XYZ file of C-alpha atoms in Angstrom:
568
model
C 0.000 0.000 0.000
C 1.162 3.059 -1.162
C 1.611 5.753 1.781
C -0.188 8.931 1.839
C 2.356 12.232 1.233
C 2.259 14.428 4.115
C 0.662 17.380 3.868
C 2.933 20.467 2.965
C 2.350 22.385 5.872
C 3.698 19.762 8.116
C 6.404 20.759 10.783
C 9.986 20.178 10.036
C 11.368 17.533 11.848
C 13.926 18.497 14.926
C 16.973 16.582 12.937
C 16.122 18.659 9.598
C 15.884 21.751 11.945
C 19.413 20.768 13.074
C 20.230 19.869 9.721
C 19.512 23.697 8.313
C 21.347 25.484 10.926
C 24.246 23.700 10.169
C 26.752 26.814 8.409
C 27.515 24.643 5.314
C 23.216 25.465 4.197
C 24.330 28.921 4.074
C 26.611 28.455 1.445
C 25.374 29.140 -2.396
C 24.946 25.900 -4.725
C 23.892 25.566 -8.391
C 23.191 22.930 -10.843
C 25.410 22.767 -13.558
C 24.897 24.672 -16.859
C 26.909 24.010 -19.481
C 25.897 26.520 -21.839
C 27.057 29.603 -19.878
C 30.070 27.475 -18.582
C 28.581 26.886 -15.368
C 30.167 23.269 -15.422
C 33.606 22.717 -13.370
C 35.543 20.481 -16.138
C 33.281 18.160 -18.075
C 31.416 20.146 -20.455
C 30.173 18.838 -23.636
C 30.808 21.910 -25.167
C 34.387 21.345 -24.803
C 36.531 20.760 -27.741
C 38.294 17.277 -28.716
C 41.565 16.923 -28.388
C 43.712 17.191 -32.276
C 46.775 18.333 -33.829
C 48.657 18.707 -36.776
C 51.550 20.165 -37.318
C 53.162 21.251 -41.355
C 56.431 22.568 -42.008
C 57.255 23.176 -38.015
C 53.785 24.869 -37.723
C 50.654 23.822 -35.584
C 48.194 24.234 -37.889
C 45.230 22.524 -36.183
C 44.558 22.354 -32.868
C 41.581 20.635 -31.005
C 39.727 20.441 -33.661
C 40.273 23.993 -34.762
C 42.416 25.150 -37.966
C 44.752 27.490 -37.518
C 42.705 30.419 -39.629
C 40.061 30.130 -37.023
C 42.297 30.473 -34.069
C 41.259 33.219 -31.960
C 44.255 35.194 -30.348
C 44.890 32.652 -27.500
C 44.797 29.611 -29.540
C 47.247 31.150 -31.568
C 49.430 32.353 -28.718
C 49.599 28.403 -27.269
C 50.181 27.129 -30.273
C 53.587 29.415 -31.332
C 54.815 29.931 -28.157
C 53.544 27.174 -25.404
C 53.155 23.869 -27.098
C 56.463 22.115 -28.295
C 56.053 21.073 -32.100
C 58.947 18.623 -31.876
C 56.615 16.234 -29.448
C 53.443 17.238 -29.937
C 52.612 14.536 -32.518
C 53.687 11.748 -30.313
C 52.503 13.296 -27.226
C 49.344 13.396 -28.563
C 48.810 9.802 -29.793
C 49.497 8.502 -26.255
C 46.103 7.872 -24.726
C 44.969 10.483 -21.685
C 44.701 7.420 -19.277
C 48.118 7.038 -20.063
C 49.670 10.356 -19.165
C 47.606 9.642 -16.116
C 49.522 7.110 -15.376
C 52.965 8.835 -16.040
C 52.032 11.778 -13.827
C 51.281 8.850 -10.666
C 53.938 6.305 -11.137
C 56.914 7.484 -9.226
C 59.412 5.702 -11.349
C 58.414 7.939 -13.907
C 60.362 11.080 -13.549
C 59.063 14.690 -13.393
C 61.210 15.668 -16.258
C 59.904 12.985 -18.155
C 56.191 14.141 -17.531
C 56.866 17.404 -18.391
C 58.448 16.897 -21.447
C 55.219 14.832 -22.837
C 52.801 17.530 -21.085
C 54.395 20.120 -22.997
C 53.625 18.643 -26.457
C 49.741 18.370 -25.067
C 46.871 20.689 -26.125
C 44.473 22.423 -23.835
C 41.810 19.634 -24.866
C 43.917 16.898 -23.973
C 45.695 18.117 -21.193
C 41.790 18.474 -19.616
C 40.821 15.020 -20.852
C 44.462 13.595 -18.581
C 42.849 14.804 -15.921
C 39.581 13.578 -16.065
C 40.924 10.144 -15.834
C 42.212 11.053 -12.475
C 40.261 11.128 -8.899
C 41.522 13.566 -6.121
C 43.822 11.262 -4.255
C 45.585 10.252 -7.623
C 46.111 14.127 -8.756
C 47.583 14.576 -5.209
C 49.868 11.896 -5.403
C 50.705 13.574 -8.885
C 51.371 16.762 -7.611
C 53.487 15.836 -5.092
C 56.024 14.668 -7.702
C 54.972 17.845 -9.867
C 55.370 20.532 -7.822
C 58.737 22.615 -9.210
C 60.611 23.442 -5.898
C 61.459 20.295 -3.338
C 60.875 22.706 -0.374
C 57.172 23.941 0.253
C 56.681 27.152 1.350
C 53.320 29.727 2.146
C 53.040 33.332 1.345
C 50.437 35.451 3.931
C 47.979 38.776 3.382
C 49.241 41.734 5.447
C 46.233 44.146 5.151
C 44.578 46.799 6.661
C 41.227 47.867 6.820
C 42.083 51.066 7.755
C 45.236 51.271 5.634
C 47.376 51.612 8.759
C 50.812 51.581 7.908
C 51.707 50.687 11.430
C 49.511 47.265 11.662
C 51.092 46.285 8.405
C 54.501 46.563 9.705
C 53.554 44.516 12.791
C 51.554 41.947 11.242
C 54.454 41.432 8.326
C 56.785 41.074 11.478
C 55.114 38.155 12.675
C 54.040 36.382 9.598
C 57.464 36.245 8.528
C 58.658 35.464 12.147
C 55.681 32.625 11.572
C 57.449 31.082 8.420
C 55.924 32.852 5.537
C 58.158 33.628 2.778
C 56.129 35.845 0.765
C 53.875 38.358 2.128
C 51.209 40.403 -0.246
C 49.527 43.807 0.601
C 46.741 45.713 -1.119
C 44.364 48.739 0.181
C 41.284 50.015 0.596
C 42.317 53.593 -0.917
C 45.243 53.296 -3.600
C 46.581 56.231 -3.125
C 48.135 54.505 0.320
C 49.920 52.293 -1.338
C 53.814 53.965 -0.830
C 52.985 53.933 2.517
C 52.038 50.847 3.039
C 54.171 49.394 0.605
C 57.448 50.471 2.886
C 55.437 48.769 6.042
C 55.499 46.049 4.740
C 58.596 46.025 3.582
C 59.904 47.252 6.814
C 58.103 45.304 9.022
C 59.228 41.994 6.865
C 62.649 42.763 7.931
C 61.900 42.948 12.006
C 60.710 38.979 11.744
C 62.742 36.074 9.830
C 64.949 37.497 7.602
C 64.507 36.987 3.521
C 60.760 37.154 2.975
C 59.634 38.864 -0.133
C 56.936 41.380 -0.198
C 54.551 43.001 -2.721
C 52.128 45.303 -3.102
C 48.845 44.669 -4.989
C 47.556 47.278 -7.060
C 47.069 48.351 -10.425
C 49.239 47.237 -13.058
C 51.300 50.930 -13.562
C 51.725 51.417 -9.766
C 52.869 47.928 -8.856
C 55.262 47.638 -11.321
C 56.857 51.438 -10.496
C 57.317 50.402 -7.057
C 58.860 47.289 -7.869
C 61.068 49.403 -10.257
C 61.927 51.705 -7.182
C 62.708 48.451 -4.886
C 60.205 49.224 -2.645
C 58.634 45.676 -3.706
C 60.286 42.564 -4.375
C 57.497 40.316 -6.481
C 54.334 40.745 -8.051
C 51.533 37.946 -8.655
C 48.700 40.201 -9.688
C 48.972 40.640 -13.243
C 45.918 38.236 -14.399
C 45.087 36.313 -17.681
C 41.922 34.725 -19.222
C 41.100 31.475 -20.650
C 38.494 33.542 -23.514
C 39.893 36.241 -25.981
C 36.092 38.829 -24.903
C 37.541 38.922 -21.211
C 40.673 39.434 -22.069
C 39.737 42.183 -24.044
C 37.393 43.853 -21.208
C 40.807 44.205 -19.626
C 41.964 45.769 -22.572
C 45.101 42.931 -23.368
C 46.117 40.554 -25.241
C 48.792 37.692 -23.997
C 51.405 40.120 -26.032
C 50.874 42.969 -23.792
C 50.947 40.436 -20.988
C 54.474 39.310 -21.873
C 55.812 42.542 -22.115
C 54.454 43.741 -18.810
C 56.810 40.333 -17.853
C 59.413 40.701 -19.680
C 59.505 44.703 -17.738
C 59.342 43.355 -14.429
C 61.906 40.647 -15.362
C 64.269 43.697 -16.856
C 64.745 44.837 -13.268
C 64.891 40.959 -11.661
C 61.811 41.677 -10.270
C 59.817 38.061 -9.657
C 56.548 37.725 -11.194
C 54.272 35.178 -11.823
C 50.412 35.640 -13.954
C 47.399 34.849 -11.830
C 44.100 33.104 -12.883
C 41.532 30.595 -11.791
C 38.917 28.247 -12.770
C 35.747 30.748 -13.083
C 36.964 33.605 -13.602
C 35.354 33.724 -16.918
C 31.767 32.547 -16.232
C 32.011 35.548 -13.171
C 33.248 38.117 -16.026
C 30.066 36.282 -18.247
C 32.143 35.468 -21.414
C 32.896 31.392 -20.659
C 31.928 30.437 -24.314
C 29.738 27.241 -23.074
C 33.368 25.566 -22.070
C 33.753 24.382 -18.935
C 35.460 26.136 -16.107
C 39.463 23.803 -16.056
C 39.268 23.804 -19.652
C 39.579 27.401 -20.265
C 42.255 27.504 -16.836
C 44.178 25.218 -18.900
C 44.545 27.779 -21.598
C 45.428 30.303 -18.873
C 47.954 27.856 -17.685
C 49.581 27.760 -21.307
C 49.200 31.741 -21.684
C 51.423 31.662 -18.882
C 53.796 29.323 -19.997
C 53.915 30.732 -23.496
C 54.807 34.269 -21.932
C 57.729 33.093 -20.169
C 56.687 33.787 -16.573
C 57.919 31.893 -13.603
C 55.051 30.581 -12.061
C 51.235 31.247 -11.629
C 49.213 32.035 -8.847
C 46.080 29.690 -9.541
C 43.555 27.638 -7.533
C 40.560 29.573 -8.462
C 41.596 32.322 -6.413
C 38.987 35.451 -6.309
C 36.335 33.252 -8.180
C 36.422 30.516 -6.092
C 32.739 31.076 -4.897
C 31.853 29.709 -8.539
C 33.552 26.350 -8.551
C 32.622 25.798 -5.227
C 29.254 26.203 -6.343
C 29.061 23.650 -8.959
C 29.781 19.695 -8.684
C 33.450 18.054 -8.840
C 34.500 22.145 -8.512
C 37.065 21.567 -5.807
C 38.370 18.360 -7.759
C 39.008 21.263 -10.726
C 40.449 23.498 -8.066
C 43.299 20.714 -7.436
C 43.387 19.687 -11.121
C 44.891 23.296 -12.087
C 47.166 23.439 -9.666
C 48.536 20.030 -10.770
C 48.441 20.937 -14.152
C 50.515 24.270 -13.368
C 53.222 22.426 -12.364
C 53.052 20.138 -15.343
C 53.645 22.617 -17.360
C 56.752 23.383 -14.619
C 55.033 26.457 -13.478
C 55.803 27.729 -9.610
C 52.640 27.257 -8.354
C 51.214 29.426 -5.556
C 47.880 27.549 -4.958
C 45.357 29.179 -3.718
C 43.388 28.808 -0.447
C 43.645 32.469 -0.495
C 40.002 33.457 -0.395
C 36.846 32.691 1.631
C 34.247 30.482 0.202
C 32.254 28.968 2.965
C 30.907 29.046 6.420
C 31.590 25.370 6.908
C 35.218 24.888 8.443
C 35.047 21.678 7.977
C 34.696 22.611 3.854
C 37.434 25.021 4.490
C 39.563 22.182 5.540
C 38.901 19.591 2.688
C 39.556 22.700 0.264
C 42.931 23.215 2.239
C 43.885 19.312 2.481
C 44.666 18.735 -1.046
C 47.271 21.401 -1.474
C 48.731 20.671 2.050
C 49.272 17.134 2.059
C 50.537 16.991 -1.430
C 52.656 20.048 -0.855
C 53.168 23.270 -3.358
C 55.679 25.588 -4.010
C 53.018 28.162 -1.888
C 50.407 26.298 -0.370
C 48.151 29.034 0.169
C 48.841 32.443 -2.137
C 47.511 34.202 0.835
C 46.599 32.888 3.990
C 45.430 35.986 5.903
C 47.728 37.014 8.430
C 45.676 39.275 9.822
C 41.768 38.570 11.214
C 39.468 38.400 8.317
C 37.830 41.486 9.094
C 41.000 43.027 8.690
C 41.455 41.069 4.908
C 41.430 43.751 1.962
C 41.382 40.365 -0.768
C 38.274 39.944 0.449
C 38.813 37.617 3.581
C 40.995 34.480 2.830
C 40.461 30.699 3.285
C 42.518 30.830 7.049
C 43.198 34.086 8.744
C 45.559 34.571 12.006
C 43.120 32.809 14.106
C 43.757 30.007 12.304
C 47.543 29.339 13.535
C 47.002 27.159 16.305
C 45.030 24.965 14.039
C 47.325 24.527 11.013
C 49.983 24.288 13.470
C 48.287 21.376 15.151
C 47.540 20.016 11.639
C 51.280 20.045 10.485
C 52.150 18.054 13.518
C 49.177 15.314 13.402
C 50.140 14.243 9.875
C 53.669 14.906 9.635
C 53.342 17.321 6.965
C 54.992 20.500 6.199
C 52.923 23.488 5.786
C 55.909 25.667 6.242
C 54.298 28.022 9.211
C 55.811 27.284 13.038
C 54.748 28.558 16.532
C 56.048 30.899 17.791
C 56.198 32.094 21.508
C 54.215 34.929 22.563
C 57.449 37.034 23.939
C 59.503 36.526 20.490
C 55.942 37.821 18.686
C 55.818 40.833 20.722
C 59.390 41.808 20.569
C 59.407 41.644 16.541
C 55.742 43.412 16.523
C 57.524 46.119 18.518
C 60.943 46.052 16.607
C 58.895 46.634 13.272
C 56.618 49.309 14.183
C 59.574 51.192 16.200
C 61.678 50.423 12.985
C 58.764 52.204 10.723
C 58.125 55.159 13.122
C 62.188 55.926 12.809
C 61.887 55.432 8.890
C 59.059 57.566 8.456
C 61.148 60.354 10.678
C 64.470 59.953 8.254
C 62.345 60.077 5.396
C 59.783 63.052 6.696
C 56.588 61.271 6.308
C 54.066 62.088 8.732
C 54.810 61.240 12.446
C 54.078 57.690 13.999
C 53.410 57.950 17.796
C 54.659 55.699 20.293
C 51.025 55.204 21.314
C 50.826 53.570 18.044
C 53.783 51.346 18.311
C 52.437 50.315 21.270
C 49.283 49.526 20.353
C 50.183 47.930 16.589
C 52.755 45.756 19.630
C 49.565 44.482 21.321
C 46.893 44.389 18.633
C 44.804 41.639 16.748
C 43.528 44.102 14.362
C 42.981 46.961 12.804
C 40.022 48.001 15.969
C 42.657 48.119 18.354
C 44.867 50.749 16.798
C 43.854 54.152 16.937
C 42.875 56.363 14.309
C 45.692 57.880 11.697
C 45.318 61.187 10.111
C 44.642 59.733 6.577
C 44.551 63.282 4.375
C 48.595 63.468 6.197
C 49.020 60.570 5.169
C 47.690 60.355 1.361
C 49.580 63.782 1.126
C 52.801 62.029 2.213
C 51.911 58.765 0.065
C 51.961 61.312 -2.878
C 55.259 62.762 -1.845
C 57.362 59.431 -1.629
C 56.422 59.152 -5.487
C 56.994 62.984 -6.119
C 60.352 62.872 -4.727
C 61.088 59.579 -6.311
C 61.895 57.513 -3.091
C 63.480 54.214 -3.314
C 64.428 51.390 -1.296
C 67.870 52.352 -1.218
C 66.508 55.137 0.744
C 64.565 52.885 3.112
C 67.864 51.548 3.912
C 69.724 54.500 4.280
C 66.640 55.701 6.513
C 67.291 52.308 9.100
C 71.122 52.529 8.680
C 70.826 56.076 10.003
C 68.424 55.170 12.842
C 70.595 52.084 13.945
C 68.462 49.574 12.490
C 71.467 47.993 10.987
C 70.815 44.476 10.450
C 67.491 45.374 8.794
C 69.234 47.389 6.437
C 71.348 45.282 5.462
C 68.826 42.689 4.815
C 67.133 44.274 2.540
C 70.634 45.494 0.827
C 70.770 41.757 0.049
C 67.451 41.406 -0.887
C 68.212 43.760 -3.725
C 71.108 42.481 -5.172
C 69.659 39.274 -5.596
C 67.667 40.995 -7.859
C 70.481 42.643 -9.775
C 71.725 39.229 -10.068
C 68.680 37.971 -11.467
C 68.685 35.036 -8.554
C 64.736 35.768 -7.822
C 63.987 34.980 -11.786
C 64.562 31.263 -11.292
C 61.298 29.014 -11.210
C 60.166 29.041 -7.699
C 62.675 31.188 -6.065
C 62.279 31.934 -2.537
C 64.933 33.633 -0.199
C 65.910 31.515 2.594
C 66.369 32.908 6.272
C 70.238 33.375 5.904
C 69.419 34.977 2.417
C 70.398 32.522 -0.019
C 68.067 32.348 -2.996
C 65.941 28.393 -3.177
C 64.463 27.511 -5.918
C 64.198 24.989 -8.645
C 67.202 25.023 -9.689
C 69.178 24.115 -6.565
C 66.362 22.749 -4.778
C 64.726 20.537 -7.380
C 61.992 18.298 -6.740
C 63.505 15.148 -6.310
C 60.159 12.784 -5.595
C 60.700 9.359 -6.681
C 58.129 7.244 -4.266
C 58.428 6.248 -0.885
C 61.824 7.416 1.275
C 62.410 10.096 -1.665
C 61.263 13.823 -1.837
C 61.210 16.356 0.892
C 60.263 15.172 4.172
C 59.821 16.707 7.415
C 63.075 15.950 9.713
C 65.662 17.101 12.146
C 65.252 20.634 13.294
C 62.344 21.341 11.515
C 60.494 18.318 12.907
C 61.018 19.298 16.530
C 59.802 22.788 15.365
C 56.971 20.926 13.992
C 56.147 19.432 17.151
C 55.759 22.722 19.438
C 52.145 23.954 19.953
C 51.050 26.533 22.274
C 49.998 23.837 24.860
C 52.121 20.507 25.123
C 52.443 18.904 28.410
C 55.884 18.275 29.290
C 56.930 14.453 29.492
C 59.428 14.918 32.422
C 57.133 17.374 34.662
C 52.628 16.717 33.638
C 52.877 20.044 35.741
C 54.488 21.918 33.237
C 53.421 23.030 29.470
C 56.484 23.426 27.134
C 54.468 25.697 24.029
């Protein structure tokens, strides 16, 4: 006997009650929809993978001959694919390049050299043979530099100069290696550019720092050595959004090969989605057109990409198999050996426990930046927009690194070291500001920036003083060699001389190579004297020695020779 529906005005039961309070129901999901590309990397809109090649020439790619390529595929095809494999590259089935990209006997260089003879079509069909564990075991072999690492957000919401020194301080003093600025009002940016900068120097020696901003501005300051990377210059899987950002992957290049003239490091961002936000996805589906972003990037000459969805990853995360695509363009960045700063840089749930599986993938398998900006600063406080993790979120990763032996490249830190390089950086920026007569930085401040989580517990800055002085550090043509001069003269020695070295590893070019981080004694590692060496089981980098007993500190462990005593 059939039973009778209930009516629809019946009470919700207490476990569905429970059920919709839970924070994942307020996050947004859709059903796919191919035709606006609203489909994470199986669309049937997508093209089939082809090629042919005459007289040294692709002329047809994925089912496409050349007089119909649109800018991009034409881009890929001169400057990204390599004609002398393609051919054979392409007749191997996608199930086996699958299989080449898992199999640790199979070398990385091997894999590369096949991926780069693959099209965008069949470099997305590879990967649809592949479930999440097997792309992580992929891109632990992939990834370009043996040595993780994690770059951090140093905002304001206030613009304060001050908090930026102090949080840059302690992220680097925390392990990052990179750390990333942008503002609420632009015209801030010299001044909080030099915070950061500054403030860098008063934690662990060597960490990089940049300032996001328009593409003119960034690249100035970079020019002036007031920045030391940039990661915001973006490309576009489809040639209508790339032309509402009035480029083409020529102009792209050049902006590259500029930043590169002065040994600045710089690496393209993109992201699965980023085309069906900007409403010109061409019914393909989301990893497909990454992939062409991926070889935009490789085709340009850039070190490395910043991808993993990244602003857009509310769309992906929307849509099924999303955060599999998420994972499958990192893995693919490195194929096409990429640096690869992954993501995990931008809220995109309520659920922490969604948070975490987004996280897991990139930190078990390990990246050359495992998050592109983990917010170092309280989410409120987050001028991207909030980020994946924010500085609440130490204790946890911490905790996480040490459960699973793996190396997310952060550490704790005791409170009394914190405090000391929070003070040391804001007292370094207040004596800065006084060499170089920007406006006055009380010691009310430095306290407070010492003591603060964010920006709430600072007080208030005159901001017209300070957008006039902003203006007059690019007036007056202010460099970092003036920054240094500034903490030379105000006995901030070492810190001077720091970031002295920091420079003339960019004279030398030393930042240009693939993955290239500084090291805390200021020695440039990268993928050229740090190679990934993965080859299995007892091969690759591995937790040990020093920095496993780092590792193991938390804020609270109980000591094993006194239960009395906590040894954090």
């Amino acid at each position: 006997m059939t039973a009778e529906p209930l009516p629809v005005s019946t009470p919700a039961s207490k476990r569905t009650e429970a059920l919709e309070e839970r924070p994942v129901n307020l996050d947004g999901f859709v059903e796919e929809w191919p035709e606006v590309g609203m489909v994470a990397m199986d669309s049937p809109y997508d093209p089939t993978p082809s090629v042919r090649v005459a007289d040294g020439v692709i002329v047809e790619m994925d089912g496409k001959p050349r007089a119909e390529f649109d800018f991009l595929d034409q881009f890929i095809a001169d400057h990204a694919i390599d004609v002398s494999v393609t051919e054979h590259a392409m007749a191997l089935e996608p199930v086996e390049v699958a299989r080449m990209l898992v199999d640790p006997t199979v070398t990385r260089s091997e894999v590369v050299e096949v991926a780069g003879g693959l099209t965008p079509a069949a470099l997305l069909e590879v990967v649809k043979t592949m479930n999440v564990v097997e792309m992580m075991q992929a891109l632990q072999k992939m990834r370009a530099r043996r040595t993780p690492a994690n770059q951090a957000h140093s905002t304001s919401a206030r613009d304060n100069p001050v908090q930026v020194a102090a949080e840059a301080a302690e992220a680097s003093l925390r392990g990052f290696r990179e750390l990333e600025t942008t503002l609420g009002v632009v015209r801030y940016a010299p001044l909080v550019a030099i915070a950061l900068q500054v403030g860098a120097l008063a934690g662990t020696p060597g960490a990089l720092t940049q300032c996001a901003l328009e593409e003119a501005t960034e690249l100035e300051l970079g020019m002036r050595g007031i920045t030391a990377y940039a990661e915001t210059i973006s490309v576009y899987g489809t040639e209508p959004v790339f032309c509402d950002g009035d480029d083409t992957p020529w102009s792209k290049a050049f902006l590259a090969s500029a930043y590169a003239s002065r040994g600045i490091k710089m690496r393209f961002t993109s992201g699965t989605g980023s085309e069906v936000q900007m409403g010109n996805a061409e019914g393909r589906s989301m990893l497909y057109l990454e992939i062409r972003c991926i070889l935009v990037a490789k085709g340009a000459g850039v070190q490395g990409l910043q991808n993993g969805s990244i602003s857009c990853i509310g769309v992906p995360g929307a849509v099924p198999a999303g955060i599999r695509a998420v994972l499958a363009e990192n893995l693919l960045a490195s194929t096409a050996d990429l640096e690869c700063a992954s993501g995990n840089d931008q809220s995109f749930s309520h659920s922490d426990m969604r948070r975490t599986a987004r996280l897991l993938p990139q930190l078990l398998s390990g990246t050359d930046f495992v998050c592109s900006g983990y917010s170092a600063v309280p989410n409120y406080d987050n001028m991207f927009a909030g980020s994946n993790l924010d500085s609440t979120d130490y204790d946890d990763w911490n905790t996480i690194q040490r459960d699973l032996q793996v190396d997310g490249a952060l550490r704790h830190v005791p409170e009394e070291e914190l405090l000391a390089a929070r003070s040391r950086a804001a007292r370094a920026l207040q004596a800065v500001f006084a060499q170089l007569g920007l406006p006055t930085i009380t010691d009310k401040e430095v306290e407070a920036a010492t003591y603060a989580h964010g920006s709430q517990d600072l007080p208030m800055r005159d901001v017209l003083e300070d957008l006039k002085a902003a203006q007059s550090v690019m007036d007056r043509g202010i460099t970092g060699l003036d920054v240094i001069k500034a903490l030379e003269a105000a006995g901030y020695s070492d810190m001077a001389h720091t970031l002295l070295s920091v420079l003339r590893h960019r004279v030398s070019g030393d930042l240009l190579h693939t993955s290239a981080i500084l090291t805390p004694e200021l020695e440039t590692l990268s993928a050229v004297n740090d190679a990934n060496d993965y080859a299995g089981p007892g091969s690759g980098y591995r937790p040990a020695g020093e920095r496993w007993r780092e590792m193991k500190r938390l804020r609270h462990v109980v000591s094993a020779s006194n239960p009395e005593e906590e040894i954090g």
